[in-house]
Amino acid sequence: MQNRIITLDEFIIRRQKEYSLASGELTGLLRDIGVAAKIVNREVNKAGLLNILGAAGSENTHGESVQKLDLYANDKLIDCLSNSGECAGVASEENEDFIPIMPVDGKQSKYLVVMDPLDGSSNIDVNVSVGTIFGIYRRKSDPSVACNKEDFLQKGVDLVAAGYVLYGTSTILVYTTGRGVNGFTLDPTIGEFCLSHQDIKIPETGNSYSVNQGYYLKFDVEMRRYIDHCSDSNFGLRYIGSMVSDIHRILLKGGIFLYPNTRKYPKGKLRLLYECNPLSFIVEQAGGKAINSSLQRILDIQPTQLHQRETIAIGSPKMVDEMKAFVERYSV
Ligand code: AHM
Ligand code: MG
């Protein structure tokens, strides 16, 4: 058995060497995200010291203004992506519009990042896990000019890479470049993400489901029938309210996550570009499935807006298929 520690940086570089045509840009970009994740992790871990360090919006004891953590994470990620010139633009859940990044030292990057810098941020105040979600696309426009909105409106199936960072009992970064999914746990003693979950495969099925059951009466009848079936089958209900955490559990233990349409969110709540697509890419890479309430594969949906919302059912392949069968049977 191999006990040698493999750091995220080492792993990324090794993978790059397997591609004879790789330019190193994607490698650099993934490493930038790894650095940003460590910085965000440091701040998330300090969140409980709010009363000592100062509440968001106030000034801390050093006279510096204290930012809300989701905005802090957004700024740090954008900083890290801007510094190296490996990224041509960012679209974030926190920004109304995309942000073009100017070339650094004349380097014209062909990659773009879409991200939710701190998903589930309402959980921070109560010490529950939160996460960062990211996706990487190859831009369609000429790299010698600034990127445009159409560059970001690509289907999930065109993702070059996607990942998430879960700030939980440990901090773990999980990513894929379309050739399997690997997880790296942050060892705080050496400040490195170390390979801990190699070639993750989602279980074919599971015995838990994840949905905000408080909205049950607001779901369509076919979704209610499927939820009744989960309950009748004695499946456990697990819902953290932080999608990254729920998906991470499902990836390792099996299960299904649902965010269907409700009266409040007729098209679902979650964002196609920043949440649904990157997580669907990862789950599919691990052998799972992801579809919307109209039974369309998430990764095949053509986005028309940056902040577009989408319904989602994602997780173990057999459970998604079963949900699909319920929708087909009970929808009029
Ligand atoms: P956010 O991006 O504003 O943090 O919202 C996304 C989160 C997901 O992480 C989570 O699964 C969902 O919203 C919870 O929503 P609800 O409270 O409606 O169940
Ligand atoms: Mg979010």
CSV table of C-alpha atoms and ligand atoms in Angstrom, one decimal:
chain,number,residue,atom,x,y,z
A,1,MET,CA,0.0,0.0,0.0
A,2,GLN,CA,1.2,3.4,-0.9
A,3,ASN,CA,1.5,5.8,2.0
A,4,ARG,CA,3.3,8.7,0.3
A,5,ILE,CA,1.6,12.0,0.5
A,6,ILE,CA,0.6,13.4,-2.9
A,7,THR,CA,-0.2,17.1,-2.7
A,8,LEU,CA,-2.7,18.8,-5.0
A,9,ASP,CA,0.0,20.7,-6.8
A,10,GLU,CA,2.0,17.6,-7.4
A,11,PHE,CA,-1.1,15.7,-8.6
A,12,ILE,CA,-2.1,18.5,-11.0
A,13,ILE,CA,1.4,18.7,-12.5
A,14,ARG,CA,1.6,14.9,-12.9
A,15,ARG,CA,-1.7,14.9,-14.7
A,16,GLN,CA,-0.5,17.7,-17.0
A,17,LYS,CA,2.5,15.6,-18.1
A,18,GLU,CA,0.1,13.0,-19.3
A,19,TYR,CA,-1.1,15.4,-22.0
A,20,SER,CA,1.7,16.0,-24.6
A,21,LEU,CA,-0.1,19.2,-25.9
A,22,ALA,CA,-0.9,20.7,-22.5
A,23,SER,CA,0.3,24.3,-22.2
A,24,GLY,CA,0.2,24.4,-18.4
A,25,GLU,CA,-2.5,27.1,-18.3
A,26,LEU,CA,-5.2,24.9,-16.9
A,27,THR,CA,-2.7,23.6,-14.4
A,28,GLY,CA,-1.9,27.1,-13.3
A,29,LEU,CA,-5.6,28.0,-13.0
A,30,LEU,CA,-6.4,25.0,-10.8
A,31,ARG,CA,-3.4,25.9,-8.6
A,32,ASP,CA,-4.7,29.5,-8.3
A,33,ILE,CA,-8.1,28.1,-7.2
A,34,GLY,CA,-6.3,25.9,-4.6
A,35,VAL,CA,-4.5,28.9,-3.2
A,36,ALA,CA,-7.7,30.9,-3.0
A,37,ALA,CA,-9.4,28.0,-1.2
A,38,LYS,CA,-6.8,28.0,1.5
A,39,ILE,CA,-7.3,31.7,2.1
A,40,VAL,CA,-11.1,31.4,2.2
A,41,ASN,CA,-10.7,28.4,4.5
A,42,ARG,CA,-8.7,30.5,6.9
A,43,GLU,CA,-11.4,33.1,7.1
A,44,VAL,CA,-14.3,30.6,7.3
A,45,ASN,CA,-12.6,29.0,10.2
A,46,LYS,CA,-12.5,32.3,12.0
A,47,ALA,CA,-16.2,33.0,11.5
A,48,GLY,CA,-17.1,31.9,15.0
A,49,LEU,CA,-14.9,34.6,16.4
A,50,LEU,CA,-17.2,37.2,14.9
A,51,ASN,CA,-17.8,39.0,18.2
A,52,ILE,CA,-14.1,39.3,18.8
A,53,LEU,CA,-13.1,40.2,15.3
A,54,GLY,CA,-16.1,42.4,14.5
A,55,ALA,CA,-19.4,41.8,12.7
A,56,ALA,CA,-19.7,42.3,8.9
A,57,GLY,CA,-20.2,45.9,8.0
A,58,SER,CA,-18.3,47.1,11.2
A,59,GLU,CA,-14.6,48.0,11.7
A,60,ASN,CA,-12.3,45.5,13.4
A,61,THR,CA,-9.9,46.4,16.1
A,62,HIS,CA,-7.3,47.3,13.5
A,63,GLY,CA,-9.6,49.9,12.0
A,64,GLU,CA,-10.2,47.7,8.9
A,65,SER,CA,-13.7,47.3,7.6
A,66,VAL,CA,-15.1,43.7,8.1
A,67,GLN,CA,-16.6,42.2,5.0
A,68,LYS,CA,-19.3,39.6,4.8
A,69,LEU,CA,-17.7,36.2,4.2
A,70,ASP,CA,-19.4,35.5,0.9
A,71,LEU,CA,-18.1,38.8,-0.5
A,72,TYR,CA,-14.7,38.2,1.0
A,73,ALA,CA,-14.5,34.8,-0.7
A,74,ASN,CA,-15.7,36.4,-4.0
A,75,ASP,CA,-13.0,39.0,-3.8
A,76,LYS,CA,-10.2,36.6,-2.9
A,77,LEU,CA,-11.1,34.2,-5.7
A,78,ILE,CA,-11.2,37.0,-8.2
A,79,ASP,CA,-7.8,38.3,-6.9
A,80,CYS,CA,-6.2,34.9,-7.2
A,81,LEU,CA,-7.6,34.4,-10.7
A,82,SER,CA,-6.5,37.8,-11.8
A,83,ASN,CA,-2.9,37.7,-10.6
A,84,SER,CA,-1.5,35.0,-12.7
A,85,GLY,CA,-3.0,35.7,-16.1
A,86,GLU,CA,-4.3,32.2,-16.5
A,87,CYS,CA,-8.0,33.3,-16.6
A,88,ALA,CA,-9.7,35.6,-19.1
A,89,GLY,CA,-12.8,36.3,-17.1
A,90,VAL,CA,-15.0,35.3,-14.2
A,91,ALA,CA,-18.8,35.1,-13.8
A,92,SER,CA,-19.8,34.8,-10.1
A,93,GLU,CA,-23.1,34.4,-8.3
A,94,GLU,CA,-22.1,37.4,-6.3
A,95,ASN,CA,-21.7,39.8,-9.3
A,96,GLU,CA,-24.5,41.0,-11.5
A,97,ASP,CA,-22.3,40.8,-14.6
A,98,PHE,CA,-19.2,38.9,-15.6
A,99,ILE,CA,-15.8,40.4,-15.0
A,100,PRO,CA,-13.3,40.4,-17.9
A,101,ILE,CA,-9.7,40.0,-16.7
A,102,MET,CA,-6.9,41.8,-18.6
A,103,PRO,CA,-3.9,39.9,-19.8
A,104,VAL,CA,-1.0,39.7,-17.3
A,105,ASP,CA,2.5,40.2,-18.9
A,106,GLY,CA,0.9,39.8,-22.3
A,107,LYS,CA,-0.4,36.3,-21.5
A,108,GLN,CA,-3.7,35.8,-23.4
A,109,SER,CA,-5.7,33.2,-21.5
A,110,LYS,CA,-8.2,30.9,-23.1
A,111,TYR,CA,-10.0,29.9,-19.9
A,112,LEU,CA,-13.0,31.3,-18.1
A,113,VAL,CA,-14.2,30.6,-14.6
A,114,VAL,CA,-17.8,30.4,-13.3
A,115,MET,CA,-18.3,30.2,-9.6
A,116,ASP,CA,-20.4,30.4,-6.5
A,117,PRO,CA,-17.7,31.6,-4.0
A,118,LEU,CA,-19.5,30.7,-0.8
A,119,ASP,CA,-22.5,28.5,-1.3
A,120,GLY,CA,-24.9,28.0,1.6
A,121,SER,CA,-23.5,31.1,3.3
A,122,SER,CA,-26.5,31.5,5.6
A,123,ASN,CA,-25.1,28.4,7.4
A,124,ILE,CA,-22.0,30.3,8.6
A,125,ASP,CA,-23.6,32.0,11.6
A,126,VAL,CA,-24.5,28.6,13.0
A,127,ASN,CA,-21.2,26.8,12.3
A,128,VAL,CA,-22.5,24.5,9.6
A,129,SER,CA,-20.5,23.6,6.5
A,130,VAL,CA,-20.4,25.8,3.5
A,131,GLY,CA,-18.6,25.4,0.1
A,132,THR,CA,-17.1,27.0,-3.0
A,133,ILE,CA,-18.2,25.7,-6.4
A,134,PHE,CA,-16.3,26.4,-9.6
A,135,GLY,CA,-16.4,25.5,-13.3
A,136,ILE,CA,-13.8,26.2,-16.0
A,137,TYR,CA,-14.7,26.7,-19.7
A,138,ARG,CA,-12.6,27.3,-22.8
A,139,ARG,CA,-13.6,30.7,-24.2
A,140,LYS,CA,-15.1,30.8,-27.7
A,141,SER,CA,-14.0,34.3,-28.6
A,142,ASP,CA,-10.6,35.3,-29.8
A,143,PRO,CA,-8.2,35.5,-26.8
A,144,SER,CA,-6.7,38.7,-28.1
A,145,VAL,CA,-9.9,40.6,-27.2
A,146,ALA,CA,-11.8,40.9,-24.0
A,147,CYS,CA,-14.2,38.0,-23.3
A,148,ASN,CA,-18.0,38.5,-23.8
A,149,LYS,CA,-21.2,37.2,-22.3
A,150,GLU,CA,-21.7,34.5,-24.9
A,151,ASP,CA,-18.3,33.0,-23.8
A,152,PHE,CA,-20.0,32.2,-20.5
A,153,LEU,CA,-23.3,30.9,-21.9
A,154,GLN,CA,-22.0,27.4,-22.6
A,155,LYS,CA,-23.6,24.1,-21.9
A,156,GLY,CA,-22.3,22.2,-18.9
A,157,VAL,CA,-21.2,19.4,-21.3
A,158,ASP,CA,-18.5,21.8,-22.5
A,159,LEU,CA,-16.9,22.2,-19.1
A,160,VAL,CA,-13.2,21.6,-19.2
A,161,ALA,CA,-13.0,21.2,-15.4
A,162,ALA,CA,-15.2,21.6,-12.3
A,163,GLY,CA,-14.8,21.3,-8.6
A,164,TYR,CA,-15.9,22.3,-5.1
A,165,VAL,CA,-14.3,23.0,-1.8
A,166,LEU,CA,-16.2,21.9,1.3
A,167,TYR,CA,-15.3,23.8,4.5
A,168,GLY,CA,-16.5,21.1,6.8
A,169,THR,CA,-15.2,19.0,9.7
A,170,SER,CA,-12.1,18.9,7.4
A,171,THR,CA,-11.7,21.1,4.3
A,172,ILE,CA,-11.7,19.1,1.1
A,173,LEU,CA,-11.2,20.1,-2.5
A,174,VAL,CA,-12.8,17.8,-5.0
A,175,TYR,CA,-12.3,18.3,-8.8
A,176,THR,CA,-12.4,16.7,-12.2
A,177,THR,CA,-11.0,17.6,-15.6
A,178,GLY,CA,-13.2,15.0,-17.2
A,179,ARG,CA,-11.1,12.0,-16.4
A,180,GLY,CA,-12.3,10.9,-13.0
A,181,VAL,CA,-12.9,12.7,-9.8
A,182,ASN,CA,-10.3,13.1,-7.0
A,183,GLY,CA,-10.5,14.6,-3.5
A,184,PHE,CA,-7.8,16.4,-1.6
A,185,THR,CA,-8.1,17.0,2.2
A,186,LEU,CA,-6.4,20.1,3.6
A,187,ASP,CA,-3.7,19.1,6.2
A,188,PRO,CA,-3.7,22.3,8.3
A,189,THR,CA,-0.3,21.3,9.8
A,190,ILE,CA,1.5,21.7,6.5
A,191,GLY,CA,-1.0,23.9,4.7
A,192,GLU,CA,-1.4,21.5,1.8
A,193,PHE,CA,-4.3,19.8,0.1
A,194,CYS,CA,-3.3,16.1,0.1
A,195,LEU,CA,-4.8,13.3,-2.1
A,196,SER,CA,-7.3,11.5,0.2
A,197,HIS,CA,-10.1,10.3,-2.1
A,198,GLN,CA,-8.7,8.8,-5.3
A,199,ASP,CA,-11.0,8.2,-8.3
A,200,ILE,CA,-14.3,8.7,-6.5
A,201,LYS,CA,-17.2,6.5,-7.8
A,202,ILE,CA,-20.7,7.3,-6.6
A,203,PRO,CA,-22.7,4.3,-5.3
A,204,GLU,CA,-25.2,3.0,-7.8
A,205,THR,CA,-28.0,3.6,-5.3
A,206,GLY,CA,-28.4,4.8,-1.7
A,207,ASN,CA,-30.7,4.8,1.2
A,208,SER,CA,-31.1,8.5,1.8
A,209,TYR,CA,-32.8,11.5,0.0
A,210,SER,CA,-32.1,15.1,0.3
A,211,VAL,CA,-34.8,17.7,-0.2
A,212,ASN,CA,-36.3,20.7,1.7
A,213,GLN,CA,-39.3,18.7,2.8
A,214,GLY,CA,-40.8,21.8,4.3
A,215,TYR,CA,-41.8,22.8,0.8
A,216,TYR,CA,-43.6,19.4,0.2
A,217,LEU,CA,-47.0,20.9,-0.4
A,218,LYS,CA,-45.6,23.3,-2.9
A,219,PHE,CA,-44.1,20.6,-5.1
A,220,ASP,CA,-45.8,19.1,-8.2
A,221,VAL,CA,-47.8,16.0,-7.5
A,222,GLU,CA,-45.3,13.7,-9.3
A,223,MET,CA,-42.5,15.0,-7.1
A,224,ARG,CA,-44.6,14.5,-4.0
A,225,ARG,CA,-45.3,10.9,-5.1
A,226,TYR,CA,-41.5,10.2,-5.4
A,227,ILE,CA,-40.9,11.8,-2.0
A,228,ASP,CA,-43.6,9.6,-0.5
A,229,HIS,CA,-41.9,6.6,-2.1
A,230,CYS,CA,-38.6,7.6,-0.5
A,231,SER,CA,-40.3,7.9,2.9
A,232,ASP,CA,-42.3,4.6,2.4
A,233,SER,CA,-39.0,2.9,1.5
A,234,ASN,CA,-37.6,4.0,4.9
A,235,PHE,CA,-34.9,6.1,3.3
A,236,GLY,CA,-33.3,8.6,5.7
A,237,LEU,CA,-33.9,12.3,5.0
A,238,ARG,CA,-30.7,14.3,5.1
A,239,TYR,CA,-30.8,18.0,4.2
A,240,ILE,CA,-28.0,20.3,5.3
A,241,GLY,CA,-29.2,23.3,3.3
A,242,SER,CA,-25.7,23.7,1.9
A,243,MET,CA,-25.7,22.0,-1.5
A,244,VAL,CA,-22.0,21.2,-1.6
A,245,SER,CA,-22.2,19.3,1.7
A,246,ASP,CA,-25.3,17.4,0.6
A,247,ILE,CA,-23.6,16.5,-2.8
A,248,HIS,CA,-20.4,15.5,-1.1
A,249,ARG,CA,-22.2,13.1,1.2
A,250,ILE,CA,-24.1,11.7,-1.8
A,251,LEU,CA,-21.0,11.3,-3.8
A,252,LEU,CA,-19.4,9.1,-1.1
A,253,LYS,CA,-22.4,7.3,0.4
A,254,GLY,CA,-25.0,7.4,-2.4
A,255,GLY,CA,-28.4,9.1,-2.4
A,256,ILE,CA,-30.4,11.7,-4.3
A,257,PHE,CA,-30.6,15.5,-4.0
A,258,LEU,CA,-33.7,17.3,-5.2
A,259,TYR,CA,-34.5,21.0,-5.7
A,260,PRO,CA,-37.7,21.0,-7.7
A,261,ASN,CA,-39.8,23.9,-8.7
A,262,THR,CA,-42.0,25.5,-6.0
A,263,ARG,CA,-44.5,28.3,-6.1
A,264,LYS,CA,-41.8,30.7,-4.9
A,265,TYR,CA,-39.2,29.4,-7.4
A,266,PRO,CA,-41.1,28.2,-10.5
A,267,LYS,CA,-37.8,27.4,-12.2
A,268,GLY,CA,-36.1,26.0,-9.1
A,269,LYS,CA,-33.8,28.0,-6.8
A,270,LEU,CA,-30.3,26.9,-7.8
A,271,ARG,CA,-28.2,28.6,-10.5
A,272,LEU,CA,-27.5,26.6,-13.6
A,273,LEU,CA,-24.1,28.2,-14.3
A,274,TYR,CA,-22.7,28.4,-10.8
A,275,GLU,CA,-24.2,25.4,-9.0
A,276,CYS,CA,-26.1,22.9,-11.1
A,277,ASN,CA,-23.6,22.6,-14.0
A,278,PRO,CA,-20.3,22.2,-12.1
A,279,LEU,CA,-21.8,19.7,-9.6
A,280,SER,CA,-23.6,17.8,-12.3
A,281,PHE,CA,-20.3,17.5,-14.2
A,282,ILE,CA,-18.6,16.1,-11.1
A,283,VAL,CA,-21.4,13.7,-10.3
A,284,GLU,CA,-21.6,12.4,-13.9
A,285,GLN,CA,-17.8,11.9,-13.9
A,286,ALA,CA,-18.2,9.8,-10.7
A,287,GLY,CA,-20.9,7.7,-12.4
A,288,GLY,CA,-24.0,9.5,-11.3
A,289,LYS,CA,-26.8,11.4,-13.1
A,290,ALA,CA,-28.3,14.9,-13.0
A,291,ILE,CA,-31.6,15.9,-14.7
A,292,ASN,CA,-34.2,18.7,-14.2
A,293,SER,CA,-37.9,18.4,-13.4
A,294,SER,CA,-38.6,18.2,-17.2
A,295,LEU,CA,-36.3,15.2,-17.2
A,296,GLN,CA,-33.7,16.9,-19.4
A,297,ARG,CA,-30.0,16.2,-18.7
A,298,ILE,CA,-28.6,19.3,-16.8
A,299,LEU,CA,-25.4,19.3,-18.8
A,300,ASP,CA,-27.3,19.6,-22.1
A,301,ILE,CA,-29.3,22.7,-21.2
A,302,GLN,CA,-28.4,25.8,-23.2
A,303,PRO,CA,-28.1,28.7,-20.8
A,304,THR,CA,-29.5,32.0,-22.0
A,305,GLN,CA,-28.7,34.1,-18.9
A,306,LEU,CA,-25.8,34.2,-16.5
A,307,HIS,CA,-28.0,33.9,-13.4
A,308,GLN,CA,-30.5,31.5,-14.8
A,309,ARG,CA,-32.1,29.1,-12.3
A,310,GLU,CA,-32.8,25.4,-12.9
A,311,THR,CA,-34.6,22.6,-11.1
A,312,ILE,CA,-32.4,19.6,-10.3
A,313,ALA,CA,-32.4,15.9,-9.3
A,314,ILE,CA,-28.9,14.7,-8.9
A,315,GLY,CA,-27.1,11.7,-7.4
A,316,SER,CA,-26.9,7.9,-7.6
A,317,PRO,CA,-27.8,6.7,-11.1
A,318,LYS,CA,-30.5,4.2,-10.1
A,319,MET,CA,-32.2,6.7,-7.8
A,320,VAL,CA,-32.3,9.4,-10.5
A,321,ASP,CA,-33.7,6.8,-12.9
A,322,GLU,CA,-36.4,5.8,-10.4
A,323,MET,CA,-37.3,9.5,-9.8
A,324,LYS,CA,-37.6,9.9,-13.6
A,325,ALA,CA,-40.0,6.9,-13.8
A,326,PHE,CA,-42.2,8.5,-11.1
A,327,VAL,CA,-42.4,11.8,-12.9
A,328,GLU,CA,-43.2,10.0,-16.2
A,329,ARG,CA,-45.9,7.9,-14.4
A,330,TYR,CA,-47.6,10.6,-12.4
A,331,SER,CA,-47.3,13.7,-14.6
A,332,VAL,CA,-50.4,14.4,-16.7
B,1,AHM,P1,-27.1,30.4,-1.8
B,1,AHM,O1,-26.2,30.3,-3.0
B,1,AHM,O2,-27.8,31.7,-1.7
B,1,AHM,O3,-26.2,30.1,-0.5
B,1,AHM,O4,-28.2,29.3,-1.9
B,1,AHM,C1,-28.0,28.0,-2.3
B,1,AHM,C2,-28.3,27.0,-1.2
B,1,AHM,C3,-27.9,25.6,-1.5
B,1,AHM,O5,-26.6,25.4,-1.0
B,1,AHM,C4,-28.9,24.9,-0.7
B,1,AHM,O6,-29.0,23.5,-1.1
B,1,AHM,C5,-30.1,25.6,-0.9
B,1,AHM,O7,-29.8,27.0,-1.2
B,1,AHM,C6,-31.0,25.7,0.3
B,1,AHM,O8,-32.2,26.4,0.0
B,1,AHM,P2,-33.5,26.3,0.8
B,1,AHM,O9,-33.3,27.0,2.1
B,1,AHM,O10,-34.6,26.9,0.0
B,1,AHM,O11,-33.8,24.8,1.0
B,2,MG,MG,-25.2,29.2,-4.0
